[in-house]
CSV table of C-alpha atoms in Angstrom, one decimal:
chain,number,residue,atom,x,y,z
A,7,UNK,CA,83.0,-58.4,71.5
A,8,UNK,CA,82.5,-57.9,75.3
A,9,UNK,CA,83.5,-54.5,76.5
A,10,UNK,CA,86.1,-54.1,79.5
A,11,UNK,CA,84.0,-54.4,82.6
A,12,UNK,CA,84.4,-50.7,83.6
A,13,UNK,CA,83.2,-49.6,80.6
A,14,UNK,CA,79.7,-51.4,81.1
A,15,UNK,CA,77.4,-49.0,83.1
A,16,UNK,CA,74.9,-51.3,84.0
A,17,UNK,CA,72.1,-49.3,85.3
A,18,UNK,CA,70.4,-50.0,88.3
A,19,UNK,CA,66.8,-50.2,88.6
A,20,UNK,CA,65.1,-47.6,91.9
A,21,UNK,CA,62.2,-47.7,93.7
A,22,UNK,CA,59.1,-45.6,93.4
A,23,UNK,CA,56.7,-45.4,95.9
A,24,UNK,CA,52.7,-47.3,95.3
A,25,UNK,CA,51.2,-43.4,95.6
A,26,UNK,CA,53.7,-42.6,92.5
A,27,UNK,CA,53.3,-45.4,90.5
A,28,UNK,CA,49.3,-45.7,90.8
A,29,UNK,CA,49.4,-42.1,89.9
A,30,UNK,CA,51.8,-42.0,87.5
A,31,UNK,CA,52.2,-45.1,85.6
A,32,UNK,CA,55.7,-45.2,83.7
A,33,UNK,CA,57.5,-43.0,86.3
A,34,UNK,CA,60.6,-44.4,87.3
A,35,UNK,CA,64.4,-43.9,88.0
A,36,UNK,CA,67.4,-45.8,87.3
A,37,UNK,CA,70.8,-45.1,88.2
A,38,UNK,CA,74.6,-46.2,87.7
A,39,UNK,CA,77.7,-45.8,89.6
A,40,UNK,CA,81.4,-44.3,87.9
A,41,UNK,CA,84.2,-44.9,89.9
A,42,UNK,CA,85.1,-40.8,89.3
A,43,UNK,CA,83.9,-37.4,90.3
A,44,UNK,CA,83.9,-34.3,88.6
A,45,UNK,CA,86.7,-31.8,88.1
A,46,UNK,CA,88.0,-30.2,85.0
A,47,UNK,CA,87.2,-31.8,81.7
A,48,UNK,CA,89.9,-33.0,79.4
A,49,UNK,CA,90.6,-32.2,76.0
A,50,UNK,CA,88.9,-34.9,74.6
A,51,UNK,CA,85.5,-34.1,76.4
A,52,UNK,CA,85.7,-30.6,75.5
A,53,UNK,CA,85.9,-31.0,71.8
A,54,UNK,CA,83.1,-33.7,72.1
A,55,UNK,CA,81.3,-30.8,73.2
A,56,UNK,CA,82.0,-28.1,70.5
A,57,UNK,CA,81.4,-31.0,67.9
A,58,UNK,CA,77.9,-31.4,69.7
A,59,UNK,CA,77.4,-27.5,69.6
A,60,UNK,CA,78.4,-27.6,65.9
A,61,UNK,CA,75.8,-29.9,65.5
A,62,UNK,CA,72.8,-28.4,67.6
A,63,UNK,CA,70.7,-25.6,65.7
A,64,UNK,CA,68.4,-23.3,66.8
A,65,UNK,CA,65.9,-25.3,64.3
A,66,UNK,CA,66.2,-28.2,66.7
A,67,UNK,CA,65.5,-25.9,70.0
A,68,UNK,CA,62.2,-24.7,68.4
A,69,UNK,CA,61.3,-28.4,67.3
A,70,UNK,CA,63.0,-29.9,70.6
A,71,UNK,CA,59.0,-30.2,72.0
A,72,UNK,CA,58.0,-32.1,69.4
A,73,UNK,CA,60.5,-34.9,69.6
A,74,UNK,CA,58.5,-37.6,71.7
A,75,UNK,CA,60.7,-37.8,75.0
A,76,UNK,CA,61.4,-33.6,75.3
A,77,UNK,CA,57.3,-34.0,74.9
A,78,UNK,CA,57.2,-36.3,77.6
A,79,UNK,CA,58.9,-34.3,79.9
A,80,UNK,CA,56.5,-31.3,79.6
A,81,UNK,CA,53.7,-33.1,80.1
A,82,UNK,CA,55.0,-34.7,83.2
A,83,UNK,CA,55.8,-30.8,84.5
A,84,UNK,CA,52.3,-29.6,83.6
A,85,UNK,CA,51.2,-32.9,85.7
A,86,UNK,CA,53.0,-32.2,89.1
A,87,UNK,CA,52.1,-28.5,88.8
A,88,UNK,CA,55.4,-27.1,87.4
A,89,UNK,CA,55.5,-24.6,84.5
A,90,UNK,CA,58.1,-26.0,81.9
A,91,UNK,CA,58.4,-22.5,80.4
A,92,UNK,CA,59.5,-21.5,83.9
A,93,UNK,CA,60.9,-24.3,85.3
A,94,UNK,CA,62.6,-26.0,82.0
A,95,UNK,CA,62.9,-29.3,81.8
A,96,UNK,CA,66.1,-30.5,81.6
A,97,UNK,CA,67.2,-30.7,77.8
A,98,UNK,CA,65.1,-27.5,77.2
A,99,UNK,CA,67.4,-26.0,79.7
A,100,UNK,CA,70.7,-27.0,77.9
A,101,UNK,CA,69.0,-26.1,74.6
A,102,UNK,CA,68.6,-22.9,75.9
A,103,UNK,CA,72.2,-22.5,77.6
A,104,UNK,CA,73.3,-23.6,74.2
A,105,UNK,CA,71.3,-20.6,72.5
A,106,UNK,CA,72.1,-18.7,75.3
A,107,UNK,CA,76.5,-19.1,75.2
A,108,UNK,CA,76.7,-19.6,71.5
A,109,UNK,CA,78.1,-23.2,72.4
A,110,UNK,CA,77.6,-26.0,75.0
A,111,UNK,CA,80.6,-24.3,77.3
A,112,UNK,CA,82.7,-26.4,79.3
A,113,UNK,CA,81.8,-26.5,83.3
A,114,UNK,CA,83.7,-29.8,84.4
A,115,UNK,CA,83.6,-33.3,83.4
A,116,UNK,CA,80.0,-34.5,84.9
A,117,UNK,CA,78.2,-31.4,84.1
A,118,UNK,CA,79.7,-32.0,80.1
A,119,UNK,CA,78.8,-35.5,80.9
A,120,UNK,CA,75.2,-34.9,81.7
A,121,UNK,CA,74.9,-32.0,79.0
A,122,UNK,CA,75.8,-34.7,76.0
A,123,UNK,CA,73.4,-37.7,77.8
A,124,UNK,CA,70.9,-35.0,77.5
A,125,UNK,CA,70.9,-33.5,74.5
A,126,UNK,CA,71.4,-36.9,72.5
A,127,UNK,CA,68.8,-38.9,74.9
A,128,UNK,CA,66.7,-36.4,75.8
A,129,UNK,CA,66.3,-38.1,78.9
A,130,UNK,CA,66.9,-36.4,82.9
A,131,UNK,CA,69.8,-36.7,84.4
A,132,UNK,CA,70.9,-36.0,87.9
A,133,UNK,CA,74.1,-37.0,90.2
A,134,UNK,CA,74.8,-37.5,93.8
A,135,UNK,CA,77.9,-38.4,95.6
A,136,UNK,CA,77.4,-42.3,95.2
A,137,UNK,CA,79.4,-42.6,98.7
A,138,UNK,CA,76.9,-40.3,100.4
A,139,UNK,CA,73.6,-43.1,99.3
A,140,UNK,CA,72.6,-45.4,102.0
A,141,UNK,CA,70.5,-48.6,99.5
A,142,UNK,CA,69.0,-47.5,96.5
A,143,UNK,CA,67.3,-44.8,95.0
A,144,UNK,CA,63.8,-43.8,94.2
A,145,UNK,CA,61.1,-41.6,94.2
A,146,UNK,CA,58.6,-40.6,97.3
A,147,UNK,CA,56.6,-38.1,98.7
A,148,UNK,CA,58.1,-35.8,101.6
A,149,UNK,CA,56.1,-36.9,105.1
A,150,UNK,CA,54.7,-33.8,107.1
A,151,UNK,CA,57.6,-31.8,108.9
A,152,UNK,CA,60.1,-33.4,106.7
A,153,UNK,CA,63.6,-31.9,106.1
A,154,UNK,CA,65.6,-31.4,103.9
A,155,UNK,CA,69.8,-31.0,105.4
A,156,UNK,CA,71.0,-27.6,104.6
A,157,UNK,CA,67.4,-26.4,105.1
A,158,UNK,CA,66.2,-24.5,108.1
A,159,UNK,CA,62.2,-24.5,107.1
A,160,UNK,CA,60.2,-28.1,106.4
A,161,UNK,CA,59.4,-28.9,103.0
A,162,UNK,CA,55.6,-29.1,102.0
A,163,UNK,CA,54.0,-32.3,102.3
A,164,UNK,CA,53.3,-34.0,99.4
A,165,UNK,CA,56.1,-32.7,97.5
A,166,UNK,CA,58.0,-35.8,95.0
A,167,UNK,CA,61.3,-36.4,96.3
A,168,UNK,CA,64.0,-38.4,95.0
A,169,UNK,CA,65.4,-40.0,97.9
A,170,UNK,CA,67.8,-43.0,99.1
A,171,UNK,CA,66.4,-45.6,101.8
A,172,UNK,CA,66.8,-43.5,104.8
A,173,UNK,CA,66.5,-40.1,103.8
A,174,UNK,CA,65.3,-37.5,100.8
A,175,UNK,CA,67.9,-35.9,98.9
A,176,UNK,CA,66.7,-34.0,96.6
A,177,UNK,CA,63.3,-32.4,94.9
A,178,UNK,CA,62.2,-33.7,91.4
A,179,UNK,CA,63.8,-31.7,89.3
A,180,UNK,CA,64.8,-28.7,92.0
A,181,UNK,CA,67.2,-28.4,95.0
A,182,UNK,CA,69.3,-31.1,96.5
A,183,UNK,CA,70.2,-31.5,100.5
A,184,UNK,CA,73.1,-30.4,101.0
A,185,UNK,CA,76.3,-33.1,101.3
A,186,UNK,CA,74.9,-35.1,98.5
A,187,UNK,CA,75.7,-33.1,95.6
A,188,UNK,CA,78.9,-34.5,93.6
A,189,UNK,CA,81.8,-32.1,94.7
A,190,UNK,CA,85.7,-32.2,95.1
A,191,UNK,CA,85.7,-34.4,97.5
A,192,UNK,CA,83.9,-37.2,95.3
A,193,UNK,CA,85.3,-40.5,94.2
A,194,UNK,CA,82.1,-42.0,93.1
A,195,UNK,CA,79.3,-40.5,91.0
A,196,UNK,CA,75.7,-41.8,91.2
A,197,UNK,CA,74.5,-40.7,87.7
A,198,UNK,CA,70.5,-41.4,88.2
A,199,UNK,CA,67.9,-40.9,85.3
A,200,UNK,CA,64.3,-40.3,85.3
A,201,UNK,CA,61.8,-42.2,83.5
A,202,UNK,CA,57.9,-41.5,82.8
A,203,UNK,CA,55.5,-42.8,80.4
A,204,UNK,CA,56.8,-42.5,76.8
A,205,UNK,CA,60.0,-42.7,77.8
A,206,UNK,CA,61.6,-46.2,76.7
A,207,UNK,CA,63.7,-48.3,79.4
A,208,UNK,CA,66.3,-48.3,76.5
A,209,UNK,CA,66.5,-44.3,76.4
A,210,UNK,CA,66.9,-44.3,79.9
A,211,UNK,CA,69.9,-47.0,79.5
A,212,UNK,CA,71.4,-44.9,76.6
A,213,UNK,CA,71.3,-41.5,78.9
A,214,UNK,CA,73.2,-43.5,81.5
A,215,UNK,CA,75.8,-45.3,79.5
A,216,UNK,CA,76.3,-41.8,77.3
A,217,UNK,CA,77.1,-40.0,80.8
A,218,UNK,CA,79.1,-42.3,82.0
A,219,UNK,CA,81.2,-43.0,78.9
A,220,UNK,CA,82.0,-39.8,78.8
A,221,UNK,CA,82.7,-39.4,82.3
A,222,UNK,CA,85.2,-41.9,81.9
A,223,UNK,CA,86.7,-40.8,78.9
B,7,UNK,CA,-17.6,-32.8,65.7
B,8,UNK,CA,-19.6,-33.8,68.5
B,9,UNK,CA,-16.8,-36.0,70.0
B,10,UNK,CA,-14.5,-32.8,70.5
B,11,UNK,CA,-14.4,-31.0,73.6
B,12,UNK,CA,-15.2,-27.2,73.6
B,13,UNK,CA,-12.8,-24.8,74.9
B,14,UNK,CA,-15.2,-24.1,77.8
B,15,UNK,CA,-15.0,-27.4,78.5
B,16,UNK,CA,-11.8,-27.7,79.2
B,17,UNK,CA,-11.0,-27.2,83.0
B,18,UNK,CA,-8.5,-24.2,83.2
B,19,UNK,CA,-5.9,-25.9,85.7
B,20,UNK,CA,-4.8,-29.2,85.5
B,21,UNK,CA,-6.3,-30.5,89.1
B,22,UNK,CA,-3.6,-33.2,90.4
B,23,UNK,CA,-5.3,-36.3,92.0
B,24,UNK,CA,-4.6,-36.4,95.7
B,25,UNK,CA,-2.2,-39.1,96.4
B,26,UNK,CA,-2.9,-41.7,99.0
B,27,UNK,CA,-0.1,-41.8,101.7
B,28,UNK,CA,2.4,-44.7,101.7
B,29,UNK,CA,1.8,-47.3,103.8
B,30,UNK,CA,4.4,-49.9,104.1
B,31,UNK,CA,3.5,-53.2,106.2
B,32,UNK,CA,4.5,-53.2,109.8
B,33,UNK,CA,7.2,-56.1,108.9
B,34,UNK,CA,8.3,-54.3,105.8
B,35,UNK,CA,12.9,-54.2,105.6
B,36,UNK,CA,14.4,-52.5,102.7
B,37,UNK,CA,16.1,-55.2,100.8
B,38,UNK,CA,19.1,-56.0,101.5
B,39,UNK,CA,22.6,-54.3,99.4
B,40,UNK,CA,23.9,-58.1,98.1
B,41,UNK,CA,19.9,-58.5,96.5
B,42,UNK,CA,20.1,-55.2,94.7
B,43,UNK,CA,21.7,-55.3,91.4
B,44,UNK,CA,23.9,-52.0,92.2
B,45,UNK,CA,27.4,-51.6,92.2
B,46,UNK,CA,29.0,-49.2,94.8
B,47,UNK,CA,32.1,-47.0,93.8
B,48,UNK,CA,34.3,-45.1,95.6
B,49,UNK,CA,34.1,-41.3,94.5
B,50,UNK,CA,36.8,-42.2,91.1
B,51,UNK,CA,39.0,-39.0,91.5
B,52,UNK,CA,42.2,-41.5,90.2
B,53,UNK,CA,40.5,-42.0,86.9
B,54,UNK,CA,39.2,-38.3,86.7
B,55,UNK,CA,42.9,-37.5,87.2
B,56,UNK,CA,44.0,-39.8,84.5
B,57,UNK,CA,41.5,-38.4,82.3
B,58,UNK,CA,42.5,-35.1,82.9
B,59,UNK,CA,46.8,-35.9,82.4
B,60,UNK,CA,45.6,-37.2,79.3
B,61,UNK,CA,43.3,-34.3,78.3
B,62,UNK,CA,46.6,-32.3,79.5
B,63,UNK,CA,49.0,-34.8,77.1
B,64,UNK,CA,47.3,-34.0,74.1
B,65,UNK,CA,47.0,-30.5,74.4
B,66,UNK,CA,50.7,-29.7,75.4
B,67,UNK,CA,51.3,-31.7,72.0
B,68,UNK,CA,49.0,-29.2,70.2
B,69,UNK,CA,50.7,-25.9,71.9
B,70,UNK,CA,54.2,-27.6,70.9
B,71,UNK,CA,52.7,-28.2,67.4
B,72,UNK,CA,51.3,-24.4,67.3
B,73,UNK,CA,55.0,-23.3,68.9
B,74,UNK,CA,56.9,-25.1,66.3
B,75,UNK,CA,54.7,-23.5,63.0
B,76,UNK,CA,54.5,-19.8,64.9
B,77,UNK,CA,58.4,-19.3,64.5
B,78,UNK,CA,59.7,-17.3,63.6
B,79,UNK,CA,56.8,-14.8,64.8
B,80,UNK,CA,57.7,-13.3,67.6
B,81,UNK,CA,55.5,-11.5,70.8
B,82,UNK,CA,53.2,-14.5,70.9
B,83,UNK,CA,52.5,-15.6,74.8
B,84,UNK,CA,52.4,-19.4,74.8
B,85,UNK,CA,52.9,-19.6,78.8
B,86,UNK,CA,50.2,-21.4,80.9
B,87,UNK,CA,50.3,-20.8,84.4
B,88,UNK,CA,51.3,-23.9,87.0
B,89,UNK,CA,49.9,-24.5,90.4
B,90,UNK,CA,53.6,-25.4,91.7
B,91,UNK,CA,55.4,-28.4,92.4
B,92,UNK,CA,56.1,-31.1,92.3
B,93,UNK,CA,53.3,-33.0,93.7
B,94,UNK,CA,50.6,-35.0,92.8
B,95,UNK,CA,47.4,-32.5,91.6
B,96,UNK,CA,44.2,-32.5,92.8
B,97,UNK,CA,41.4,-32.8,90.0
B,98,UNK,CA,40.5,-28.8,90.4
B,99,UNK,CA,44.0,-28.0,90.0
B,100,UNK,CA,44.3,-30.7,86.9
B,101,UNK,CA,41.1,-29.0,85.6
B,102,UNK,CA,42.6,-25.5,85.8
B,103,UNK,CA,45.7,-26.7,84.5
B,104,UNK,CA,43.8,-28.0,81.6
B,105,UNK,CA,41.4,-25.1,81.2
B,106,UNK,CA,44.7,-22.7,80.9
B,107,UNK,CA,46.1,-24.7,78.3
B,108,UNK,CA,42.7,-24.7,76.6
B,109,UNK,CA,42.5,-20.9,76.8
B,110,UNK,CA,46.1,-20.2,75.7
B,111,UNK,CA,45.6,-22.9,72.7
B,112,UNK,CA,42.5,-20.5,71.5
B,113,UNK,CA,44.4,-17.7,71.7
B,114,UNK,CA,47.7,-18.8,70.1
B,115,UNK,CA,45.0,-20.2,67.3
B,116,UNK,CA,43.3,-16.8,67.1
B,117,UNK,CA,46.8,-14.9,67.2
B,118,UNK,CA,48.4,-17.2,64.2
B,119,UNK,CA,45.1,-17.2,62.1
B,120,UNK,CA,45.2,-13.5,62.2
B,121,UNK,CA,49.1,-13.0,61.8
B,122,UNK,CA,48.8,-15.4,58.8
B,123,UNK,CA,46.5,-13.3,56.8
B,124,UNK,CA,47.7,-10.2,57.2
B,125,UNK,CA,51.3,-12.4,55.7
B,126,UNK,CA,49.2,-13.6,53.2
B,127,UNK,CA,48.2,-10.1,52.1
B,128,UNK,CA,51.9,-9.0,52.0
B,129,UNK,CA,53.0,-12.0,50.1
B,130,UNK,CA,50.4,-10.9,47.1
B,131,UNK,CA,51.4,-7.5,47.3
B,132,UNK,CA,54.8,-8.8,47.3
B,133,UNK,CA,53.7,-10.6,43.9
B,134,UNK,CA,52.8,-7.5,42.7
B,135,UNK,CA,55.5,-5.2,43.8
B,136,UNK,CA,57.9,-7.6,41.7
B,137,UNK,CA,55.7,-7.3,39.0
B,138,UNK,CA,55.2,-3.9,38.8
B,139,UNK,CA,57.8,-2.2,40.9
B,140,UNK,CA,56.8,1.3,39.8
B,141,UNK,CA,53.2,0.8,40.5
B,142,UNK,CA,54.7,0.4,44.4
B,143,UNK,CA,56.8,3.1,44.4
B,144,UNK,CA,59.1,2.9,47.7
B,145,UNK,CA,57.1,0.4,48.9
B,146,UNK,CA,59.4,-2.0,51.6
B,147,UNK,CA,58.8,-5.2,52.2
B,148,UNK,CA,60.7,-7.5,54.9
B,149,UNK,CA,61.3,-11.1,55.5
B,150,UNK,CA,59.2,-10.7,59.3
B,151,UNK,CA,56.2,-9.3,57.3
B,152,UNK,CA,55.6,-12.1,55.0
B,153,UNK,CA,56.1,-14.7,58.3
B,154,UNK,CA,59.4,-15.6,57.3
B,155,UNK,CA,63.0,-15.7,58.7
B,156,UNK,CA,66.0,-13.7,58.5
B,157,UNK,CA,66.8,-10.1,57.2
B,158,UNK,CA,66.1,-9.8,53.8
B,159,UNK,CA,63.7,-7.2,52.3
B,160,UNK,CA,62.2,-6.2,49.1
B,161,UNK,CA,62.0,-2.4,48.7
B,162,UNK,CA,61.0,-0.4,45.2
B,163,UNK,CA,63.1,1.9,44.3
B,164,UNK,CA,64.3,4.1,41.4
B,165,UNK,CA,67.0,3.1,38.9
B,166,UNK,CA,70.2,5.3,39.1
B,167,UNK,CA,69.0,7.7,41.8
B,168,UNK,CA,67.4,10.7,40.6
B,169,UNK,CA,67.3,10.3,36.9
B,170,UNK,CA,65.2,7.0,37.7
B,171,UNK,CA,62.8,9.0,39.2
B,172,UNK,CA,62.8,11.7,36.5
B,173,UNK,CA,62.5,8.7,33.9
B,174,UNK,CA,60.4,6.6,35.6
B,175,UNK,CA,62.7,3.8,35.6
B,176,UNK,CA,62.0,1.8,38.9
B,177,UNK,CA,63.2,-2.0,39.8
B,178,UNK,CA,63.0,-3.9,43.2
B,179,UNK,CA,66.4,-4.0,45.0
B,180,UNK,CA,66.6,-7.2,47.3
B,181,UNK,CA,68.6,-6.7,50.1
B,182,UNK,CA,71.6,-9.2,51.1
B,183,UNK,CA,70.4,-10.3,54.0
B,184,UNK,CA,71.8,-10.0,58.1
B,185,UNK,CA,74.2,-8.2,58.9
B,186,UNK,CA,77.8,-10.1,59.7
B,187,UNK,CA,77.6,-10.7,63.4
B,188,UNK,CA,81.7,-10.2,63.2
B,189,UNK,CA,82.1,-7.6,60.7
B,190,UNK,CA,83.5,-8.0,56.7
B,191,UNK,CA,87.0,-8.4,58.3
């Protein structure tokens, strides 16, 4: 049975630039559009999430680097010269909040959304305010002098940069530019997700379609 | 034997034959790069940085491995230092990426190997404490020390109080565990 065509988050394939991908075989992003922005989450989302906290252990924190994709994600950090035990990759990070609040609390619909596509894909997730995109996304290296909006001083050259066809908007896995992020304002969410070697094209599909499932719910 | 040299024979330094100086003919060209069986390369600083991600890969796997069987220990350091990010790595930062985790796997070996024997000492004298609670008299012995989690402890002590002791009657009392994070009520 075919499913409703807004249900179906077909997810787009991005761009990465030939430095990235000669260096980094398997990187890659992919991204999908929900005709919603964030605000607060309903019922229904919220005890999704306390069924999800009910069901996420400390036992699975601890073991969460072992599992194959939470693996992969370290070893991209240690790659491009981030710490993951200071800069946490992003399921360790919820695993943690998790720990942290006694629960996977509530903070709107797409940051519930993102917290389940995490925790049951493994896979990062980011969003931007899909009106604010000019073509499609994918991953570059800042130029010399580049800028980033909302910042006064230029970004170091070299750093990886997710980034739409005119302009960066945000770092891997750090700050966005300011006017991009997915705010009040929003009417459509560009939920993106990052691949890397020994992460599977299907996990990256699932992260997507979980997010914006429950986005829409 | 007549065919052997004598020690005062033998000169004392090796004398090295002087060496005629090269001379090339006056029409003499080195031979040209396509006749010469050589391959150039390009100084391979892609490959030595895929060698090193990988060298990086499987370690990272062994420290999650090593983080995984260490818990519930607690005070063991199992953070590696980062260059910062996110960029692409030169090989010397790679390599000292690589050599930190290599360090910190050593040490979290050493730290575990150690930790795990002075358990294993506790677990026997737990053995015997069980056994024999009043050759161990008030001897206390908790869940943390024998490498495992939660609460609980073991602790010798004498049956009914005082009269125990005058009698000699002792017993292990386990405890019950953690504390209620909320109380009884």
């Amino acid at each position: 049975m075919a499913l409703p065509e807004e249900w179906e988050a077909a997810p787009e394939p991005g761009w990465v630039a030939p430095v990235l991908a000669e260096e980094f075989p398997g990187l890659g992003i992919a991204s999908t559009v929900v005709a919603c922005g964030s605000g607060r989450s309903p019922a229904a989302l919220r005890e999704r999430l306390r069924e999800l906290s009910n069901r996420f252990h400390g036992s699975h924190a601890v073991m969460l680097r072992q599992r194959p994709i939470p693996w992969a994600y370290r070893v991209f950090f240690r790659h491009i010269g981030l710490d993951p035990d200071q800069t946490r990759t992003p399921v360790e990070q919820v695993a943690l909040d998790r720990m942290h609040d006694g629960g996977f609390k509530s903070r709107g619909v797409l940051e519930d959304a993102i917290t389940i596509a995490t925790i049951e894909s493994g896979v990062a997730l980011t969003a931007f305010d899909a009106d604010m995109l000019q073509g499609r996304l994918g991953l570059r290296l800042l130029e010399p002098g580049e800028r980033f909006a909302g910042r006064r001083s230029a970004m170091p050259e070299g750093t990886i940069a997710i980034a739409d066809e005119s302009r960066s908007l945000a770092i891997l896995f750090g700050k966005m530019a300011e006017g991009v992020e997915v705010g009040r304002r929003t009417k459509r969410t560009a939920l993106v997700a990052i691949g890397l070697k020994g992460v599977p094209d299907i996990a990256l599909e699932e992260a997507l379609w979980l997010g914006a499932s429950a986005m829409r719910a | 034997m007549a065919e052997l040299l004598s020690g005062d024979e033998l000169p004392e330094v090796m004398v090295v034959p002087e060496e005629a100086p090269l001379e090339l003919p006056p029409d003499w060209q080195p031979p040209s790069v396509e006749h010469l069986e050589t391959e150039f390369v390009e100084n391979d600083d892609l490959g030595a940085r895929r060698d090193l991600r990988i060298q990086i890969a499987r370690m990272e796997g062994e420290l999650g491995e090593l983080f995984g069987s260490a818990f519930p220990r607690m005070g063991i350091e199992f953070g590696v230092a980062a260059p910062g990010g996110p960029r692409v790595l030169s090989v010397d930062e790679l390599e000292r990426v690589r050599d930190s985790l290599a360090a910190r796997l050593q040490d979290v070996r050493g730290e575990l190997h150690d930790r795990t024997q002075v358990e294993e000492c506790y677990r026997e004298r737990l053995e015997h404490l069980v056994a024999e609670p009043g050759a161990h008299r008030w001897v206390r012995i908790s869940n943390e020390d024998i490498g495992e989690p939660g609460c609980r402890h073991w602790h010798s002590r004498p049956r009914w109080g005082p009269l125990g002791l005058l009698l000699n009657w002792w017993r292990v009392k386990v405890s019950s565990g953690c504390p209620l994070a909320m109380g009884r009520g």
